[in-house]
Amino acid sequence: MQVIAKKTYDEASAAAADLLAAAILMKRDAKLGLATGATPVGCYKELVKKYESGMLDFSRVTTANLDEYRGLDGSHEQSYRYFMDSHLFNLVNIDKSRTYVPDGTIEDPDKACSDYDKLLDEKIGAFDIQLLGIGSDGHIGFNEPCDYFNLKTQCITLEESTVKDNARLFFGGDLDAVPRQAYTMGIGFIMRSKKIIIMATGESKRDIVEKAFCGPVTPQVPASILQLHPDVVLVGDAAAIPDAVVEKYK
Ligand code: F6R
């Protein structure tokens, strides 16, 4: 694992965007795995800037997102489809028919999950690069702490800490407005990615970053499995990356 620890959120965002941009420059039909949440917003802003400056062409890029709230359709302002459209897809020249997000409107969880796994196998196979954030409980995608590493897309009931984090950041603090379930890509597909960038910014991620990357590999800290992937870059700011992590991976 490589660690890129920048001083500020903006610098970390620019560093993550550089890595994604490099993947697109090296392979114009790159397949990208994308995340939502507060952390990657700055990274997407930087990618849009690079597109506007003429440096990046998204016309042949394919993307698939990690997760979507069960019950929300893409026109709902808090849906992850809406997030991706408004932070990236509507602002660059990507062909939206090649941008995939789990379908939150499918009521039957088994169907929603098997449909997404089928789509990932058919349209992606394996990402060239996967962007991740990390939950304060160590989740990646919405794969919450559990007794085993969940390999396939699943319907997950969100931990109360995740519901609170998401309410604070996105639902105007209204806990009741946060859906309690989400469809999430499994850890198996995330680990299949050729390269993984995990972003962590802000003081609230510091403890979990240390647990995930200096502690044991355990499904109780889902992000810890990334220690077993051959090509992971942790990109963060000084507030989120403890010295112990920098030391271990230097
Ligand atoms: C979002 C996702 C989640 C977030 C995590 C951190 O698609 O998969 O794992 O990356 O919840 O969220 P933020 O960035 O809001 O702290």
Tab-separated table of C-alpha atoms and ligand atoms in Angstrom:
chain	number	residue	atom	x	y	z
A	1	MET	CA	0.000	0.000	0.000
A	2	GLN	CA	1.095	3.515	-0.775
A	3	VAL	CA	0.096	6.445	1.435
A	4	ILE	CA	-0.291	9.978	0.097
A	5	ALA	CA	-0.820	12.235	3.097
A	6	LYS	CA	-1.457	15.855	2.159
A	7	LYS	CA	-1.922	18.782	4.511
A	8	THR	CA	-5.411	19.807	3.491
A	9	TYR	CA	-8.629	18.390	2.110
A	10	ASP	CA	-8.159	20.328	-1.139
A	11	GLU	CA	-4.664	18.947	-1.663
A	12	ALA	CA	-5.847	15.412	-0.961
A	13	SER	CA	-8.730	15.880	-3.412
A	14	ALA	CA	-6.336	17.097	-6.103
A	15	ALA	CA	-4.034	14.109	-5.507
A	16	ALA	CA	-6.907	11.623	-5.821
A	17	ALA	CA	-8.141	13.377	-8.978
A	18	ASP	CA	-4.641	13.152	-10.479
A	19	LEU	CA	-4.665	9.371	-10.003
A	20	LEU	CA	-8.092	8.989	-11.618
A	21	ALA	CA	-7.089	11.353	-14.431
A	22	ALA	CA	-3.928	9.318	-15.032
A	23	ALA	CA	-6.046	6.171	-15.407
A	24	ILE	CA	-8.228	7.866	-18.040
A	25	LEU	CA	-5.235	9.345	-19.857
A	26	MET	CA	-3.542	5.945	-19.997
A	27	LYS	CA	-6.695	4.178	-21.180
A	28	ARG	CA	-9.447	6.280	-22.705
A	29	ASP	CA	-12.043	3.526	-22.240
A	30	ALA	CA	-11.090	3.107	-18.582
A	31	LYS	CA	-13.570	1.454	-16.241
A	32	LEU	CA	-13.923	3.383	-13.018
A	33	GLY	CA	-15.547	2.365	-9.757
A	34	LEU	CA	-16.918	5.444	-8.028
A	35	ALA	CA	-18.019	6.450	-4.540
A	36	THR	CA	-20.373	9.073	-3.176
A	37	GLY	CA	-20.390	10.854	0.188
A	38	ALA	CA	-18.746	14.036	1.429
A	39	THR	CA	-15.157	12.866	0.930
A	40	PRO	CA	-14.931	12.614	-2.896
A	41	VAL	CA	-16.766	15.892	-3.648
A	42	GLY	CA	-13.490	17.832	-3.987
A	43	CYS	CA	-11.972	15.095	-6.133
A	44	TYR	CA	-14.921	15.256	-8.541
A	45	LYS	CA	-14.586	19.065	-8.677
A	46	GLU	CA	-10.963	18.642	-9.714
A	47	LEU	CA	-11.912	16.107	-12.393
A	48	VAL	CA	-14.493	18.530	-13.794
A	49	LYS	CA	-11.800	21.258	-13.895
A	50	LYS	CA	-9.480	18.919	-15.783
A	51	TYR	CA	-12.265	18.154	-18.261
A	52	GLU	CA	-13.044	21.865	-18.717
A	53	SER	CA	-9.385	22.627	-19.349
A	54	GLY	CA	-9.406	20.084	-22.194
A	55	MET	CA	-7.109	17.644	-20.434
A	56	LEU	CA	-9.645	14.855	-19.937
A	57	ASP	CA	-12.079	13.133	-22.262
A	58	PHE	CA	-14.757	11.008	-20.587
A	59	SER	CA	-16.547	9.985	-23.785
A	60	ARG	CA	-15.372	6.367	-23.677
A	61	VAL	CA	-15.209	5.945	-19.921
A	62	THR	CA	-17.521	3.478	-18.149
A	63	THR	CA	-18.365	3.834	-14.452
A	64	ALA	CA	-20.188	1.847	-11.816
A	65	ASN	CA	-20.994	3.090	-8.348
A	66	LEU	CA	-20.724	1.294	-5.075
A	67	ASP	CA	-24.156	1.769	-3.655
A	68	GLU	CA	-27.646	3.245	-3.619
A	69	TYR	CA	-30.303	3.687	-0.963
A	70	ARG	CA	-33.084	1.113	-1.225
A	71	GLY	CA	-36.317	2.892	-2.114
A	72	LEU	CA	-34.863	6.054	-3.665
A	73	ASP	CA	-35.064	6.671	-7.376
A	74	GLY	CA	-32.500	8.681	-9.273
A	75	SER	CA	-34.559	11.873	-9.257
A	76	HIS	CA	-34.516	11.978	-5.434
A	77	GLU	CA	-32.011	14.635	-4.365
A	78	GLN	CA	-30.434	12.337	-1.781
A	79	SER	CA	-30.081	9.384	-4.096
A	80	TYR	CA	-26.588	8.439	-5.110
A	81	ARG	CA	-27.560	8.553	-8.794
A	82	TYR	CA	-28.554	12.207	-8.274
A	83	PHE	CA	-25.283	12.852	-6.424
A	84	MET	CA	-23.212	11.425	-9.266
A	85	ASP	CA	-25.175	13.284	-11.949
A	86	SER	CA	-24.846	16.603	-10.172
A	87	HIS	CA	-21.204	16.300	-9.037
A	88	LEU	CA	-19.727	14.666	-12.113
A	89	PHE	CA	-21.774	13.104	-14.898
A	90	ASN	CA	-23.758	16.215	-15.904
A	91	LEU	CA	-20.574	18.286	-15.904
A	92	VAL	CA	-18.359	16.210	-18.208
A	93	ASN	CA	-18.793	14.533	-21.611
A	94	ILE	CA	-19.513	11.067	-20.263
A	95	ASP	CA	-22.106	8.895	-22.022
A	96	LYS	CA	-24.624	8.477	-19.202
A	97	SER	CA	-25.812	5.159	-20.585
A	98	ARG	CA	-22.424	3.818	-19.478
A	99	THR	CA	-22.720	5.068	-15.887
A	100	TYR	CA	-24.189	2.459	-13.582
A	101	VAL	CA	-25.596	2.792	-10.071
A	102	PRO	CA	-27.579	0.058	-8.267
A	103	ASP	CA	-31.297	0.530	-8.897
A	104	GLY	CA	-32.820	1.622	-5.588
A	105	THR	CA	-36.337	1.323	-6.984
A	106	ILE	CA	-36.214	-2.486	-7.271
A	107	GLU	CA	-38.163	-3.617	-4.241
A	108	ASP	CA	-37.088	-7.247	-4.236
A	109	PRO	CA	-33.586	-7.209	-2.683
A	110	ASP	CA	-32.579	-10.545	-4.239
A	111	LYS	CA	-33.421	-9.266	-7.698
A	112	ALA	CA	-31.782	-5.863	-7.138
A	113	CYS	CA	-28.558	-7.527	-5.994
A	114	SER	CA	-28.374	-10.262	-8.604
A	115	ASP	CA	-29.192	-7.728	-11.356
A	116	TYR	CA	-26.295	-5.531	-10.230
A	117	ASP	CA	-23.852	-8.434	-9.987
A	118	LYS	CA	-24.851	-9.522	-13.496
A	119	LEU	CA	-24.388	-5.992	-14.792
A	120	LEU	CA	-20.969	-5.693	-13.129
A	121	ASP	CA	-19.843	-8.969	-14.668
A	122	GLU	CA	-21.148	-8.069	-18.128
A	123	LYS	CA	-20.254	-4.374	-18.376
A	124	ILE	CA	-17.211	-4.074	-16.119
A	125	GLY	CA	-15.523	-7.403	-15.401
A	126	ALA	CA	-12.949	-5.636	-13.234
A	127	PHE	CA	-12.362	-1.926	-12.680
A	128	ASP	CA	-9.145	-0.311	-13.830
A	129	ILE	CA	-9.407	1.840	-10.745
A	130	GLN	CA	-11.853	1.956	-7.837
A	131	LEU	CA	-12.338	5.065	-5.701
A	132	LEU	CA	-13.462	4.418	-2.130
A	133	GLY	CA	-14.254	6.421	0.975
A	134	ILE	CA	-14.257	4.906	4.452
A	135	GLY	CA	-17.086	4.980	6.974
A	136	SER	CA	-16.305	5.897	10.571
A	137	ASP	CA	-17.050	2.235	11.436
A	138	GLY	CA	-14.718	0.996	8.701
A	139	HIS	CA	-17.303	0.246	6.030
A	140	ILE	CA	-16.412	0.375	2.341
A	141	GLY	CA	-19.305	0.731	-0.036
A	142	PHE	CA	-22.019	0.061	2.507
A	143	ASN	CA	-20.438	-3.211	3.613
A	144	GLU	CA	-20.831	-2.742	7.339
A	145	PRO	CA	-18.852	-4.586	10.057
A	146	CYS	CA	-19.920	-8.216	10.073
A	147	ASP	CA	-18.701	-11.742	10.866
A	148	TYR	CA	-17.512	-12.416	7.322
A	149	PHE	CA	-16.414	-10.448	4.278
A	150	ASN	CA	-19.433	-10.116	2.062
A	151	LEU	CA	-18.415	-10.916	-1.499
A	152	LYS	CA	-21.474	-10.114	-3.605
A	153	THR	CA	-23.877	-7.210	-3.955
A	154	GLN	CA	-26.157	-7.214	-0.938
A	155	CYS	CA	-29.019	-5.374	0.664
A	156	ILE	CA	-27.642	-4.009	3.891
A	157	THR	CA	-29.286	-2.523	6.953
A	158	LEU	CA	-27.200	0.514	7.832
A	159	GLU	CA	-25.567	0.811	11.248
A	160	GLU	CA	-26.996	3.584	13.422
A	161	SER	CA	-23.589	5.374	13.278
A	162	THR	CA	-23.777	5.358	9.463
A	163	VAL	CA	-27.352	6.675	9.518
A	164	LYS	CA	-26.212	9.487	11.846
A	165	ASP	CA	-23.165	10.345	9.705
A	166	ASN	CA	-25.317	10.453	6.573
A	167	ALA	CA	-28.057	12.509	8.246
A	168	ARG	CA	-25.503	15.068	9.419
A	169	LEU	CA	-23.892	15.386	6.012
A	170	PHE	CA	-26.770	15.008	3.598
A	171	PHE	CA	-30.250	14.947	5.078
A	172	GLY	CA	-30.178	18.279	6.920
A	173	GLY	CA	-29.658	16.363	10.175
A	174	ASP	CA	-33.043	14.629	9.845
A	175	LEU	CA	-32.421	11.059	11.052
A	176	ASP	CA	-35.894	9.902	10.026
A	177	ALA	CA	-35.306	10.940	6.427
A	178	VAL	CA	-32.327	8.587	5.972
A	179	PRO	CA	-33.304	5.270	4.377
A	180	ARG	CA	-32.319	2.388	6.664
A	181	GLN	CA	-31.331	0.047	3.871
A	182	ALA	CA	-29.062	0.252	0.865
A	183	TYR	CA	-27.851	-1.940	-1.959
A	184	THR	CA	-24.087	-2.195	-1.979
A	185	MET	CA	-21.509	-3.765	-4.233
A	186	GLY	CA	-19.770	-6.620	-2.451
A	187	ILE	CA	-16.205	-6.644	-1.246
A	188	GLY	CA	-15.386	-9.379	-3.774
A	189	PHE	CA	-15.980	-7.049	-6.697
A	190	ILE	CA	-14.164	-4.161	-5.025
A	191	MET	CA	-11.120	-6.409	-4.493
A	192	ARG	CA	-11.198	-7.445	-8.153
A	193	SER	CA	-10.289	-3.870	-9.157
A	194	LYS	CA	-6.803	-3.568	-10.619
A	195	LYS	CA	-6.061	-0.492	-8.537
A	196	ILE	CA	-7.859	0.997	-5.530
A	197	ILE	CA	-7.730	4.542	-4.188
A	198	ILE	CA	-9.190	4.957	-0.727
A	199	MET	CA	-9.719	8.524	0.443
A	200	ALA	CA	-9.920	9.532	4.101
A	201	THR	CA	-10.196	13.127	5.210
A	202	GLY	CA	-10.990	14.854	8.476
A	203	GLU	CA	-10.320	14.103	12.131
A	204	SER	CA	-13.380	11.836	12.425
A	205	LYS	CA	-11.667	9.213	10.207
A	206	ARG	CA	-8.328	9.155	12.043
A	207	ASP	CA	-9.022	6.286	14.461
A	208	ILE	CA	-10.637	4.026	11.899
A	209	VAL	CA	-7.829	4.656	9.398
A	210	GLU	CA	-5.330	3.438	11.992
A	211	LYS	CA	-7.454	0.379	12.822
A	212	ALA	CA	-8.028	-0.479	9.163
A	213	PHE	CA	-4.427	-0.211	8.001
A	214	CYS	CA	-2.335	-0.960	11.116
A	215	GLY	CA	-4.707	-3.416	12.819
A	216	PRO	CA	-5.598	-7.006	11.943
A	217	VAL	CA	-7.519	-7.874	8.775
A	218	THR	CA	-11.018	-8.557	10.069
A	219	PRO	CA	-14.578	-8.304	8.723
A	220	GLN	CA	-15.324	-6.249	11.839
A	221	VAL	CA	-13.341	-3.507	10.064
A	222	PRO	CA	-14.287	-4.146	6.425
A	223	ALA	CA	-11.700	-1.700	4.990
A	224	SER	CA	-8.921	-3.761	6.585
A	225	ILE	CA	-9.222	-6.275	3.737
A	226	LEU	CA	-7.520	-3.702	1.518
A	227	GLN	CA	-4.251	-4.670	3.252
A	228	LEU	CA	-4.456	-7.833	1.112
A	229	HIS	CA	-4.875	-6.038	-2.226
A	230	PRO	CA	-1.676	-5.635	-4.281
A	231	ASP	CA	-2.257	-2.040	-5.453
A	232	VAL	CA	-3.933	0.317	-2.996
A	233	VAL	CA	-3.257	4.028	-2.536
A	234	LEU	CA	-4.550	5.689	0.616
A	235	VAL	CA	-5.003	9.401	-0.055
A	236	GLY	CA	-5.877	11.720	2.792
A	237	ASP	CA	-5.251	14.871	4.735
A	238	ALA	CA	-3.148	15.356	7.858
A	239	ALA	CA	-6.220	15.199	10.100
A	240	ALA	CA	-7.170	11.708	8.930
A	241	ILE	CA	-3.838	9.966	8.432
A	242	PRO	CA	-2.035	9.074	11.681
A	243	ASP	CA	1.766	8.947	11.744
A	244	ALA	CA	1.608	5.207	12.484
A	245	VAL	CA	0.030	4.614	9.068
A	246	VAL	CA	2.565	6.809	7.252
A	247	GLU	CA	5.409	4.986	9.066
A	248	LYS	CA	4.099	1.502	8.362
A	249	TYR	CA	3.808	2.042	4.613
A	250	LYS	CA	6.773	4.295	3.847
B	1	F6R	C1	-20.419	5.971	-0.587
B	1	F6R	C2	-19.822	4.884	0.142
B	1	F6R	C3	-19.432	5.001	1.579
B	1	F6R	C4	-18.729	6.299	1.926
B	1	F6R	C5	-18.475	6.365	3.422
B	1	F6R	C6	-17.797	7.653	3.821
B	1	F6R	O1	-20.679	5.592	-1.928
B	1	F6R	O2	-19.672	3.867	-0.415
B	1	F6R	O3	-18.588	3.917	1.897
B	1	F6R	O4	-17.522	6.366	1.206
B	1	F6R	O5	-19.690	6.261	4.089
B	1	F6R	O6	-18.688	8.704	3.604
B	1	F6R	P1	-18.221	10.211	3.717
B	1	F6R	O7	-17.296	10.464	2.589
B	1	F6R	O8	-19.510	11.003	3.580
B	1	F6R	O9	-17.578	10.373	5.041
